[in-house]
Coordinates of C-alpha atoms and ligand atoms in Angstrom, one line a residue:
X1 CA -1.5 34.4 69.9
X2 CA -1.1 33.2 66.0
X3 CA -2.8 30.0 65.7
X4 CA -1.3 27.6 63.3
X5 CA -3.6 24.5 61.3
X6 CA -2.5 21.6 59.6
X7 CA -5.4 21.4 56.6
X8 CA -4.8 18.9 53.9
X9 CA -7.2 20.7 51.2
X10 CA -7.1 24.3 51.3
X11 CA -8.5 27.0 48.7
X12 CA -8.3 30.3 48.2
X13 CA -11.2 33.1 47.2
X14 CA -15.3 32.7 48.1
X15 CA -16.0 33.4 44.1
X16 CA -17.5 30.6 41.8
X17 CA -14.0 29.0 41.3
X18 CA -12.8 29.0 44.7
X19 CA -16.6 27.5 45.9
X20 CA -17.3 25.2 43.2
X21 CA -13.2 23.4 43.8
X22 CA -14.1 23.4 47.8
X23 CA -17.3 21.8 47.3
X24 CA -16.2 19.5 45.1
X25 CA -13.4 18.5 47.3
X26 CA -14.8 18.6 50.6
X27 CA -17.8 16.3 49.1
X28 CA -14.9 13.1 47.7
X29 CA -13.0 13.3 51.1
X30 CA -15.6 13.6 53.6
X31 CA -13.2 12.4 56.2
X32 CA -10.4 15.1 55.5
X33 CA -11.1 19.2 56.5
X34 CA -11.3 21.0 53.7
X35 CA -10.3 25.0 54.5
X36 CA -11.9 28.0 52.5
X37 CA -10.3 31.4 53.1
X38 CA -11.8 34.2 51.5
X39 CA -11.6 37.7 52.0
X40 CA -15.4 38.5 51.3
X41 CA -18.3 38.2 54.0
X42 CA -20.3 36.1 51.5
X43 CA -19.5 33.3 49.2
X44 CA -20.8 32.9 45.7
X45 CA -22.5 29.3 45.3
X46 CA -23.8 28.0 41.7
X47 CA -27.3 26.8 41.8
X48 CA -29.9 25.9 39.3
X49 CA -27.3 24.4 36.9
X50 CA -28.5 23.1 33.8
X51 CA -26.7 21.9 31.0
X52 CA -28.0 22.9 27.5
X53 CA -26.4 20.7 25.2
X54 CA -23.1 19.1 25.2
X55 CA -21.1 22.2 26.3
X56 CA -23.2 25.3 26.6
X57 CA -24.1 25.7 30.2
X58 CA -26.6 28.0 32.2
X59 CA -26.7 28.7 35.8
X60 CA -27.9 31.2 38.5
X61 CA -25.4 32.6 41.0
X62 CA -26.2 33.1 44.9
X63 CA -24.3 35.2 47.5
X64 CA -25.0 33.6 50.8
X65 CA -23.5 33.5 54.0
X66 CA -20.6 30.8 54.6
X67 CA -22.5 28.9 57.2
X68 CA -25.0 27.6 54.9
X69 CA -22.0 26.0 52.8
X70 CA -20.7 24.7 56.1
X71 CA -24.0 23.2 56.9
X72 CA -23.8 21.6 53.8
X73 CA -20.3 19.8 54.2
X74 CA -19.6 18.9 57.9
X75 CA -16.0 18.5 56.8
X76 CA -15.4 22.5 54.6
X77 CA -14.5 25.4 57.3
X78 CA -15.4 29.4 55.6
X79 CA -12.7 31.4 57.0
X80 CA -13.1 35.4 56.6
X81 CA -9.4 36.5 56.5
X82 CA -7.1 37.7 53.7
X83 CA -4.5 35.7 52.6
X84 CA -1.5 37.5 53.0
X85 CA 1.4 36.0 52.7
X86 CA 2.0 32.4 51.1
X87 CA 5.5 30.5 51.2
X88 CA 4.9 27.5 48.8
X89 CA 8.3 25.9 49.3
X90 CA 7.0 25.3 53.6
X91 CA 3.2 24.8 52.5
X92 CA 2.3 27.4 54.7
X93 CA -0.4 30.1 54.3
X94 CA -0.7 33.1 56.6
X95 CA -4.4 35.2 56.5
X96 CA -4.3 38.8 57.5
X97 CA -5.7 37.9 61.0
X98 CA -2.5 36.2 61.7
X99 CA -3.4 32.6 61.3
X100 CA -1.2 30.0 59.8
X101 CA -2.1 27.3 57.9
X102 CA 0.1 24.3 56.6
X103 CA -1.3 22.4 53.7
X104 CA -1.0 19.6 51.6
X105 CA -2.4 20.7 48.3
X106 CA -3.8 24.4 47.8
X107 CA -5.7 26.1 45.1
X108 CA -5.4 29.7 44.3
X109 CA -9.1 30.9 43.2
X110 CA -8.1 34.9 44.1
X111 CA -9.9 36.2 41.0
X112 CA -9.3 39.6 39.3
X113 CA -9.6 43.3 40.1
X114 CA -10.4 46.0 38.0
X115 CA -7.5 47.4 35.9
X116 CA -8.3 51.0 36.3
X117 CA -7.2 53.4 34.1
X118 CA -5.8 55.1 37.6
X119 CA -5.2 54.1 40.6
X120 CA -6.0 56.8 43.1
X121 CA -8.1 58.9 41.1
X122 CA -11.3 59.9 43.0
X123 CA -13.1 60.7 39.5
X124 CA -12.2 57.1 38.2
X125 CA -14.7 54.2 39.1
X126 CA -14.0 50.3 38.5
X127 CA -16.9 47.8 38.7
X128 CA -16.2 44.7 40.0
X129 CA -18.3 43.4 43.0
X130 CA -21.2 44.8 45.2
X131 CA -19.8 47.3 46.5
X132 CA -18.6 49.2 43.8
X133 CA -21.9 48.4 41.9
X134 CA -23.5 50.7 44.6
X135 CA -21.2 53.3 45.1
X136 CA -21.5 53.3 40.8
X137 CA -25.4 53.7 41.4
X138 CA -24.6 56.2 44.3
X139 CA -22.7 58.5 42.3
X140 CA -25.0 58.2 39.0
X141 CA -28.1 58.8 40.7
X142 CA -26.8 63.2 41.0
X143 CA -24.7 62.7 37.7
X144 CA -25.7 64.3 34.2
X145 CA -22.4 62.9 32.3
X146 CA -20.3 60.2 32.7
X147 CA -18.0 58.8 30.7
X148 CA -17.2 55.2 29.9
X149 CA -13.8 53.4 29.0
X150 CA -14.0 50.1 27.8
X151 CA -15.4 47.7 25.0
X152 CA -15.9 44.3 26.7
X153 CA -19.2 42.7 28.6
X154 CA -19.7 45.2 31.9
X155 CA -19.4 48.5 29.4
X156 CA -21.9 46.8 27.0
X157 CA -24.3 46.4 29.9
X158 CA -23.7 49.5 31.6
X159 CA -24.3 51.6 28.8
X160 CA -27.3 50.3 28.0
X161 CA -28.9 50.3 31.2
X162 CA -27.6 53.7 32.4
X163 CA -30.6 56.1 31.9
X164 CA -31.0 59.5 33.0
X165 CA -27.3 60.4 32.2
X166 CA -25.4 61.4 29.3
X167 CA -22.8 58.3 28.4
X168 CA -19.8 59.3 26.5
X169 CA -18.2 55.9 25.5
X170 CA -14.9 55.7 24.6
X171 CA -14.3 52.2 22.6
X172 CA -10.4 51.3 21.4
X173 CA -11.8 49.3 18.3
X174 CA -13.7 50.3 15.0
X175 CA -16.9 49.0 17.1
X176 CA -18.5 48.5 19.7
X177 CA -18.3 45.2 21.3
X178 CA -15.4 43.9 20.1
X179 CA -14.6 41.9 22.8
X180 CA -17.7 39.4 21.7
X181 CA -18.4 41.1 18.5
X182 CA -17.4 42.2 15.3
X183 CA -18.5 44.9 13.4
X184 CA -21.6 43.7 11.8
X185 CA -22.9 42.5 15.2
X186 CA -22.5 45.5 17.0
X187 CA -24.5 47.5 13.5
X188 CA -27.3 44.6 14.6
X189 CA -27.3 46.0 18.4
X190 CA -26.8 49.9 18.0
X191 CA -30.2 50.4 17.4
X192 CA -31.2 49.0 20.9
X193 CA -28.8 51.9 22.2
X194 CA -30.8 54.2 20.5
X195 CA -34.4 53.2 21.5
X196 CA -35.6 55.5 23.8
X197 CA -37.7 53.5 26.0
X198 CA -36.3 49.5 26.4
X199 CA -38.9 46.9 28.0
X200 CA -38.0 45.3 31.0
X201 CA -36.6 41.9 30.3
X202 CA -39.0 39.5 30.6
X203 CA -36.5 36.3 30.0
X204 CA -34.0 37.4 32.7
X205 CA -33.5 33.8 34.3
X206 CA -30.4 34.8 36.5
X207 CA -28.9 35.5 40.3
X208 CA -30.4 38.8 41.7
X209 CA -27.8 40.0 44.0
X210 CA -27.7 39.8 48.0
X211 CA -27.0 43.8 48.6
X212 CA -28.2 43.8 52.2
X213 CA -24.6 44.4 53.6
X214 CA -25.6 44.5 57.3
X215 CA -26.8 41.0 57.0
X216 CA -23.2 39.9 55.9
X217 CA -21.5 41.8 58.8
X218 CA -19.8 43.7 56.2
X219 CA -17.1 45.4 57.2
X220 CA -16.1 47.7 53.9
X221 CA -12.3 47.2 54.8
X222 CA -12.7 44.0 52.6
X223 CA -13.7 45.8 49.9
X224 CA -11.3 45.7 47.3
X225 CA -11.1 42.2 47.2
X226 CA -14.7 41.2 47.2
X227 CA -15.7 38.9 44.5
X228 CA -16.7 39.5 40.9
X229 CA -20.1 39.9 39.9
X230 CA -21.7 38.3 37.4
X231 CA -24.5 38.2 34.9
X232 CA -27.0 40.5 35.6
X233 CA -25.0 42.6 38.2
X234 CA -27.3 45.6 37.5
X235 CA -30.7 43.3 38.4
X236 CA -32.2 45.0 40.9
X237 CA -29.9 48.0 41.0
X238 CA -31.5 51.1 39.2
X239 CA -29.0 52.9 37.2
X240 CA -30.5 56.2 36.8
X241 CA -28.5 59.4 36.3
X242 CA -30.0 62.9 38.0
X243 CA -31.7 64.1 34.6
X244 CA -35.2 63.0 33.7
X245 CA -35.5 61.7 30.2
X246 CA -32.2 61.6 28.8
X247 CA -30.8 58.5 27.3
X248 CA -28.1 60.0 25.0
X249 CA -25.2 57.7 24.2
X250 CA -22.1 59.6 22.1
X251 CA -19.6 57.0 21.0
X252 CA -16.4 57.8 19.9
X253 CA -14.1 55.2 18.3
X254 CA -10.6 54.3 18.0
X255 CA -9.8 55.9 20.9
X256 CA -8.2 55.7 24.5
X257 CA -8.2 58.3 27.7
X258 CA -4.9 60.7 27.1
X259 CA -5.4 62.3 30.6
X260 CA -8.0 63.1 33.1
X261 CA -8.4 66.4 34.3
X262 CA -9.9 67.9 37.7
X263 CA -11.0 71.6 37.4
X264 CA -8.3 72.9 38.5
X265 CA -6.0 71.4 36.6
X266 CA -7.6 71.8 33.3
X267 CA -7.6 75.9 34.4
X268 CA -3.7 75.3 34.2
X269 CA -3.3 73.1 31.6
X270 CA -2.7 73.9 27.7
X271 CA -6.7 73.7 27.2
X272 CA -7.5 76.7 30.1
X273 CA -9.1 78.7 26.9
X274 CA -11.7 76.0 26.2
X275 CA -13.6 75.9 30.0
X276 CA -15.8 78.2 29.0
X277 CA -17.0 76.2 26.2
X278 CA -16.2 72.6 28.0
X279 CA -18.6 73.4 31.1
X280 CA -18.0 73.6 34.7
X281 CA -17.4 69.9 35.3
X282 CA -16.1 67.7 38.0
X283 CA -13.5 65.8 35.6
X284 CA -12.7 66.3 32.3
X285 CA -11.2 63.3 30.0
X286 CA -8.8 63.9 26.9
X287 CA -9.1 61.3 24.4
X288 CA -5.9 60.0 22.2
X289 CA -8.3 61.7 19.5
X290 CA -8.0 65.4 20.7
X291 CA -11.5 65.7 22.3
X292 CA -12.2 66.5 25.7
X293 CA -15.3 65.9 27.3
X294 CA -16.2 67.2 31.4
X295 CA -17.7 65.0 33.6
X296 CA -19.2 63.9 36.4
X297 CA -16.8 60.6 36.5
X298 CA -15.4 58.1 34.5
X299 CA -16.4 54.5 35.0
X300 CA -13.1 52.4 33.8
X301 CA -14.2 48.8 32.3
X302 CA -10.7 47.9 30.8
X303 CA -10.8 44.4 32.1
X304 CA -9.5 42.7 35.1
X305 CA -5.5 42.2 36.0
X306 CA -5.3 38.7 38.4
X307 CA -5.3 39.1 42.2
X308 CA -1.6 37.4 42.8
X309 CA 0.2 40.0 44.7
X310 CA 0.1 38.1 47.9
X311 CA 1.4 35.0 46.6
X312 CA 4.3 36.1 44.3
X313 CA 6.4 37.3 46.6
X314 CA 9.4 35.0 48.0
X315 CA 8.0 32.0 45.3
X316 CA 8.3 31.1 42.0
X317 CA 5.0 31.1 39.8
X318 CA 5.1 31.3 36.8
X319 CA 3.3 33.8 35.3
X320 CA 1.6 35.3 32.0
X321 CA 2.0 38.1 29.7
X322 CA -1.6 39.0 31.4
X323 CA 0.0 38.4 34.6
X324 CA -2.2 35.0 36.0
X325 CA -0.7 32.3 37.1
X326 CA -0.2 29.9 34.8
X327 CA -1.4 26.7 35.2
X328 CA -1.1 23.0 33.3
X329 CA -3.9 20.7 31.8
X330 CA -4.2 19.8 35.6
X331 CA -4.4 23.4 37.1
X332 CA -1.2 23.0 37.9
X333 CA 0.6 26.4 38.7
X334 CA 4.4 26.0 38.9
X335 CA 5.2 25.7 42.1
X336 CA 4.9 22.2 43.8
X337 CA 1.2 21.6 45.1
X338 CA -0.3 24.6 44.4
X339 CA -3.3 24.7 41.9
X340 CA -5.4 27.7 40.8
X341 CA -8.5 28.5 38.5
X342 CA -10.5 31.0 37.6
X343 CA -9.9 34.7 37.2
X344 CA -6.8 34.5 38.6
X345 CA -5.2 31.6 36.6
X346 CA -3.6 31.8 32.8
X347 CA -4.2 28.4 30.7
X348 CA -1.2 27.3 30.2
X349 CA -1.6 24.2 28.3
X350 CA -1.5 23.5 24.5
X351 CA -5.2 24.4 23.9
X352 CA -8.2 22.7 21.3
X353 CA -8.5 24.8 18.5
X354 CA -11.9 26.3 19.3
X355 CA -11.4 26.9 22.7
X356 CA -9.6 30.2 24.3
X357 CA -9.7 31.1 27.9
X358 CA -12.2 34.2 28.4
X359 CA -12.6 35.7 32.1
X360 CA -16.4 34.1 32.1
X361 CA -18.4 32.8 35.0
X362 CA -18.2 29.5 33.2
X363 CA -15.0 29.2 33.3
X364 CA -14.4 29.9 36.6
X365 CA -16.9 27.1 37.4
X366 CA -14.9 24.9 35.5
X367 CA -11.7 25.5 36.6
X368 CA -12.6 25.4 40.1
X369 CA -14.5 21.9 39.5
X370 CA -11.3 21.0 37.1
X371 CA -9.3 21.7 39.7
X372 CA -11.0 20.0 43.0
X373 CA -10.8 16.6 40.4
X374 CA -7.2 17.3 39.9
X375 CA -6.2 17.9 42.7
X376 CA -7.7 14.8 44.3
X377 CA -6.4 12.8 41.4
X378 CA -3.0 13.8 42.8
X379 CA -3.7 13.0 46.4
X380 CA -4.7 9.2 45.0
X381 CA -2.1 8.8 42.3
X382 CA -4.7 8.7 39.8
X383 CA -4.5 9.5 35.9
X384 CA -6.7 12.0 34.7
X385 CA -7.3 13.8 31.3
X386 CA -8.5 17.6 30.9
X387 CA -11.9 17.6 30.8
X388 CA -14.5 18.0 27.8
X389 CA -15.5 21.2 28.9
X390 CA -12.3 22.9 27.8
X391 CA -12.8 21.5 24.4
X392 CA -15.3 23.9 22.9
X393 CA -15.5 27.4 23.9
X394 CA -19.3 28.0 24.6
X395 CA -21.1 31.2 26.2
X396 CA -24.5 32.4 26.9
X397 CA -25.1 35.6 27.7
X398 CA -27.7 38.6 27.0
X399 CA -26.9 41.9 25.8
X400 CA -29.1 44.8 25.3
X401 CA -31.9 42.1 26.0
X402 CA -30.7 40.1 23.3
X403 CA -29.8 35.9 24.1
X404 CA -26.4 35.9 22.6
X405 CA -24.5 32.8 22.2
X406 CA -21.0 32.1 20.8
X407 CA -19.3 29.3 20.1
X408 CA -15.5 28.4 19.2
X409 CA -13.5 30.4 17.6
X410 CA -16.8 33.1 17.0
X411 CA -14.6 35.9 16.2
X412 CA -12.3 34.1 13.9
X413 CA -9.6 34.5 16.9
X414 CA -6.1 33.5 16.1
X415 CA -7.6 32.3 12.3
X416 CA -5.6 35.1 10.4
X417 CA -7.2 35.4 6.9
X418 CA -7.5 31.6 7.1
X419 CA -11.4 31.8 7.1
X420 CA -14.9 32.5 5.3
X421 CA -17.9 33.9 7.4
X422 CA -21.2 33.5 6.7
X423 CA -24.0 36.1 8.1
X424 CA -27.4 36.4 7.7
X425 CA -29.6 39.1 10.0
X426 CA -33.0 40.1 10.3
X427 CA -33.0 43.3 11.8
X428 CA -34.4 43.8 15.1
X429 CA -34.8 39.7 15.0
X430 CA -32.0 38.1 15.0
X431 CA -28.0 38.0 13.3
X432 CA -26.5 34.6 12.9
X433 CA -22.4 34.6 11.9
X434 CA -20.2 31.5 10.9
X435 CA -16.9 31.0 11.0
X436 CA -15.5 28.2 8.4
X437 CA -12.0 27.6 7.7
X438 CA -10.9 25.2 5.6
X439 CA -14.8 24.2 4.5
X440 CA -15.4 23.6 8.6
X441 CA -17.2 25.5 10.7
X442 CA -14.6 26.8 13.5
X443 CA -17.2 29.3 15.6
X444 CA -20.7 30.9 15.7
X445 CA -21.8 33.8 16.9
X446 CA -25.9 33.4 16.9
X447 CA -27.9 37.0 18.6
X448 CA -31.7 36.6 19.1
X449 CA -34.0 33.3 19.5
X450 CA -32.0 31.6 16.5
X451 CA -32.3 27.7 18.2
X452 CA -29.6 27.1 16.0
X453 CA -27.0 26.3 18.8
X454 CA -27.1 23.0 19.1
X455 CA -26.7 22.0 15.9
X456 CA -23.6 24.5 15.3
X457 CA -22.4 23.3 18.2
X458 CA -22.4 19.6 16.8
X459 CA -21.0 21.1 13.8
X460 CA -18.3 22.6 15.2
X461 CA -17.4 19.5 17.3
X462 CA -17.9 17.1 14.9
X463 CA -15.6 19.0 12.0
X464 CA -17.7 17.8 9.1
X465 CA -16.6 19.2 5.9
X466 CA -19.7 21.9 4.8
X467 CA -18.2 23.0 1.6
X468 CA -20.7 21.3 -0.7
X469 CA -23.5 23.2 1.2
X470 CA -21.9 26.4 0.9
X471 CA -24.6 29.4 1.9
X472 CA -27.3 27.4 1.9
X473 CA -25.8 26.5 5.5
X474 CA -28.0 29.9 6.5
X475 CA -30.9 29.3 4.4
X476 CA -34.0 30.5 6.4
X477 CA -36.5 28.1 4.7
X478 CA -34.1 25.1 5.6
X479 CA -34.6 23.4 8.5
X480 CA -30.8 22.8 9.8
X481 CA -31.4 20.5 12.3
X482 CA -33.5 18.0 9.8
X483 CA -30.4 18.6 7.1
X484 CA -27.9 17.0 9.3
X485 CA -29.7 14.7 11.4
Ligands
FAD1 P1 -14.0 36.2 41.9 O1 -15.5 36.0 41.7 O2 -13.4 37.5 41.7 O3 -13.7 35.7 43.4 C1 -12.4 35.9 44.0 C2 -12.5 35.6 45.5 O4 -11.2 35.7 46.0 C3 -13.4 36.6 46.2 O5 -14.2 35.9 47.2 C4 -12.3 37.5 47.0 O6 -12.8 38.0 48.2 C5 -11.3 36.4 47.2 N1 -9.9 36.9 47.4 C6 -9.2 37.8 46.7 N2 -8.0 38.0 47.2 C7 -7.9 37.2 48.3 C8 -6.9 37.0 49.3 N3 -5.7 37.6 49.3 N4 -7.2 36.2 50.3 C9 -8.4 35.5 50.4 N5 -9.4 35.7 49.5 C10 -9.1 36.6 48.4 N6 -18.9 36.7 33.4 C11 -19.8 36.1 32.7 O7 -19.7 34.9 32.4 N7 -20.9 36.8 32.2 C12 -21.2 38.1 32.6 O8 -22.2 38.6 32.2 C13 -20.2 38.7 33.4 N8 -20.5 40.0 33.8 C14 -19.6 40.6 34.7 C15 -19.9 41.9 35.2 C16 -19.0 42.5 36.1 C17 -19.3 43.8 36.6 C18 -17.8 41.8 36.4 C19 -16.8 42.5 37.4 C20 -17.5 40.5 36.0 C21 -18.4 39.9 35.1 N9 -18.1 38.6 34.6 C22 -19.1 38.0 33.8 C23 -16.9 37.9 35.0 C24 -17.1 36.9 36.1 O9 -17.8 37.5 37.1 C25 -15.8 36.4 36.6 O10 -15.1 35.7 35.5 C26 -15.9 35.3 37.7 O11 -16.7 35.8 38.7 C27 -14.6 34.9 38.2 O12 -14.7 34.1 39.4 P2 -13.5 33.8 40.3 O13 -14.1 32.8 41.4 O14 -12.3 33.3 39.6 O15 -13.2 35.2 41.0

């Protein structure tokens, strides 16, 4: 028989957003139950958080099982079970396992999944959790070609640690990167592609993955909606292709997949006179440019489209033109007590003018603890205003073994011609861009051990007018920090 729940606090999704809101609200209302459903065997917990400086945040990520979370709070109950069904108008929840669950206020922390380029190709590969990290790894270890689709964060990473294996990447922009970068940052990190041998990072600081499936009681079923990984996902994970030395990377620009191919099909297509010269191939891909490459698969990394489809249905969300739920400055989704963060949510509100959502671990941490705080402001009647975090967009990351940090508005977003950048690179060492618009610096974008992002960060928070310093701003032999101290 169904059982049905009355739980006054209930989220949705065992990522970083849905965690960090449960902990956060189980831990102000210890007397009140506090319900996570998640469709994953593990849950993803920050630890080791350390702030930076006033916005730039670091943290390591741990899969772990749910008990250890309910150890932690006597009051938060992990429930394995796919949401599938949700009718906001009765506050009622129902999980795939046939339990119902009537709430007070509910949070929507589904996350994302892969867009894929399509659907039910077997030659087309998404990364998005554990699992499909290791099938990735499975299928590269006998592959001698693959090609990539992308241009944000996991194609950056996965082309430069794939070794053993041709990498055809196919990028939509003038440049690689373009996601974080423009096209004098990507010229500062194309050698690194090219190196033949890289050193193992020594300053990796972040979550190693739990991969021991068995210890999860994993199931596989689940897979499709486990969480996101993170930073780092390929820690510990050897991607190494089936030939020996081979680190060649092909790029090809400015263009998009026009069609996939099996075998068979490109034997009966218009290109059945160029086999002979293409190779005998599992796949072959036709970019919008006319070339055709074979190979072994295609790994799509064309972003993330929200998880929502079990909650759209009979309700009325609404949603964005990238199809998350919008929320307000409170994480507010339309519909009457429901909240959401993270992957899955759209920012909604009227935002600061160096800060722009970005599908980021940060941000889901943010959201999710945004969210817990709003939502219990609305349970007391309390006022509450959006927090600082959303005020600045800051990121730290590392690509190609490089500490990359970007700030604001670091690739001039929305700023039109409205704006001056300033760039100054040592090659190999380090590239440092500005943004300033109107004589203010609006964003940074600092590659390598600058130890310059604090003080752009104050900068870019405190608006100061730089005109009168003009380049000088990059000067090596000035000590920035002293200047405006
Ligand atoms: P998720 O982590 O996706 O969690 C969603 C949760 O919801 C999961 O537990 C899932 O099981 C559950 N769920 C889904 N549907 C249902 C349902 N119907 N019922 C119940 N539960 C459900 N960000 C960075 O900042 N830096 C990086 O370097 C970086 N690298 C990345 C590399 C890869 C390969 C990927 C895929 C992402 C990367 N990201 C990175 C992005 C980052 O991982 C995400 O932004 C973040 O994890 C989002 O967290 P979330 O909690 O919103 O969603």
């Amino acid at each position: 028989m169904a059982s049905e729940k009355q739980v006054k606090f209930v989220i949705v999704g065992g990522g970083i957003a849905g965690v960090t809101c449960a902990e956060q609200i189980a831990s102000q209302f210890p007397s009140d139950e506090v319900c996570l459903l998640t469709a994953s065997p593990l849950v993803k917990k920050v630890t080791n958080f350390r702030q930076i400086s006033k916005t730039l945040e670091e943290f390591d990520i741990e899969e772990q099982p749910s008990h250890v979370l309910e150890e932690k709070y006597p009051n938060l109950k992990v429930l394995q079970s796919a949401v599938r069904l949700l009718k906001a108008r009765e506050h009622l929840l129902e999980t795939e396992d046939g339990q119902r669950f009537f709430y007070r206020k509910l949070c929507l922390c589904s996350g994302g999944r892969p867009k894929l380029l399509s659907k039910d190709n077997p030659h087309v590969l998404g990364i998005r959790d554990t699992d499909s990290a290791q099938e990735f790894q499975k299928r590269l270890s006998t592959a001698k070609r693959i090609v990539v689709i992308g241009n944000g964060g996991i194609a950056l990473e996965l082309v430069y640690e794939v070794e053993g294996c041709e990498v055809i990447w196919a990028v939509k922009d003038k440049a690689i990167g373009n996601t974080f970068f423009d096209a004098g940052a990507a010229q500062f990190l194309i050698p690194s592609l090219e190196a033949d041998r890289r050193e193992a990072s020594s300053l990796c600081k972040r979550a190693r993955y739990t991969t021991d499936s068995s210890a999860a009681g994993h199931s596989g079923s689940s897979s499709e909606l486990g969480s996101a990984l993170g930073p780092d996902w390929h820690e510990g994970i050897e991607l190494r292709g089936a030939k020996q030395s081979v680190r060649g990377i092909h790029i090809e620009y400015e263009c998009e997949v026009e069609q996939i191919y099996t075998q068979q099909e490109l034997l009966q297509s218009e290109h059945s006179t160029k086999t002979a010269e293409l190779g005998v191939w599992p796949a072959y891909v036709q970019l919008t440019n006319g070339k055709i490459y074979g190979c072994d698969f295609i790994v799509s990394a064309t972003g993330v489209v929200p998880n929502t489809d079990p909650f759209l249905p009979g309700n009325n969300f609404d949603v964005a033109a990238d199809l998350g739920l919008l929320v307000d400055d409170h994480m507010r989704t339309s519909e009457a007590d429901v909240f959401a963060a993270g992957d899955v949510c759209s920012a909604g509100w009227e935002p600061s003018s160096i800060w722009q959502q970005m599908r980021l671990w940060t941000q889901a941490r943010q959201m999710g603890w945004y969210a817990a705080r709003c939502m219990a402001a609305d349970v007391l009647d309390e006022p509450i205003e959006l927090d600082f975090c959303f005020e600045l967009f800051s990121h730290i990351t590392k690509f190609f073994n490089y500490k990359v940090v970007l700030l604001g508005k670091f690739n001039a977003q929305g700023l039109g011609q409205d704006h001056e950048l300033l760039v100054r690179c040592t090659k190999g060492q380090e590239y440092v861009k500005v943004v300033l618009s109107g004589g203010r610096m609006v964003g940074a974008v600092l590659i390598g051990e600058t130890d310059l992002e604090e003080t752009f960060e104050n900068l870019i928070l405190n608006q100061m007018d730089l005109t009168r310093y003009g380049e000088e701003l990059l000067n090596p032999n000035i000590d920035i920090e002293d200047y405006f101290d």
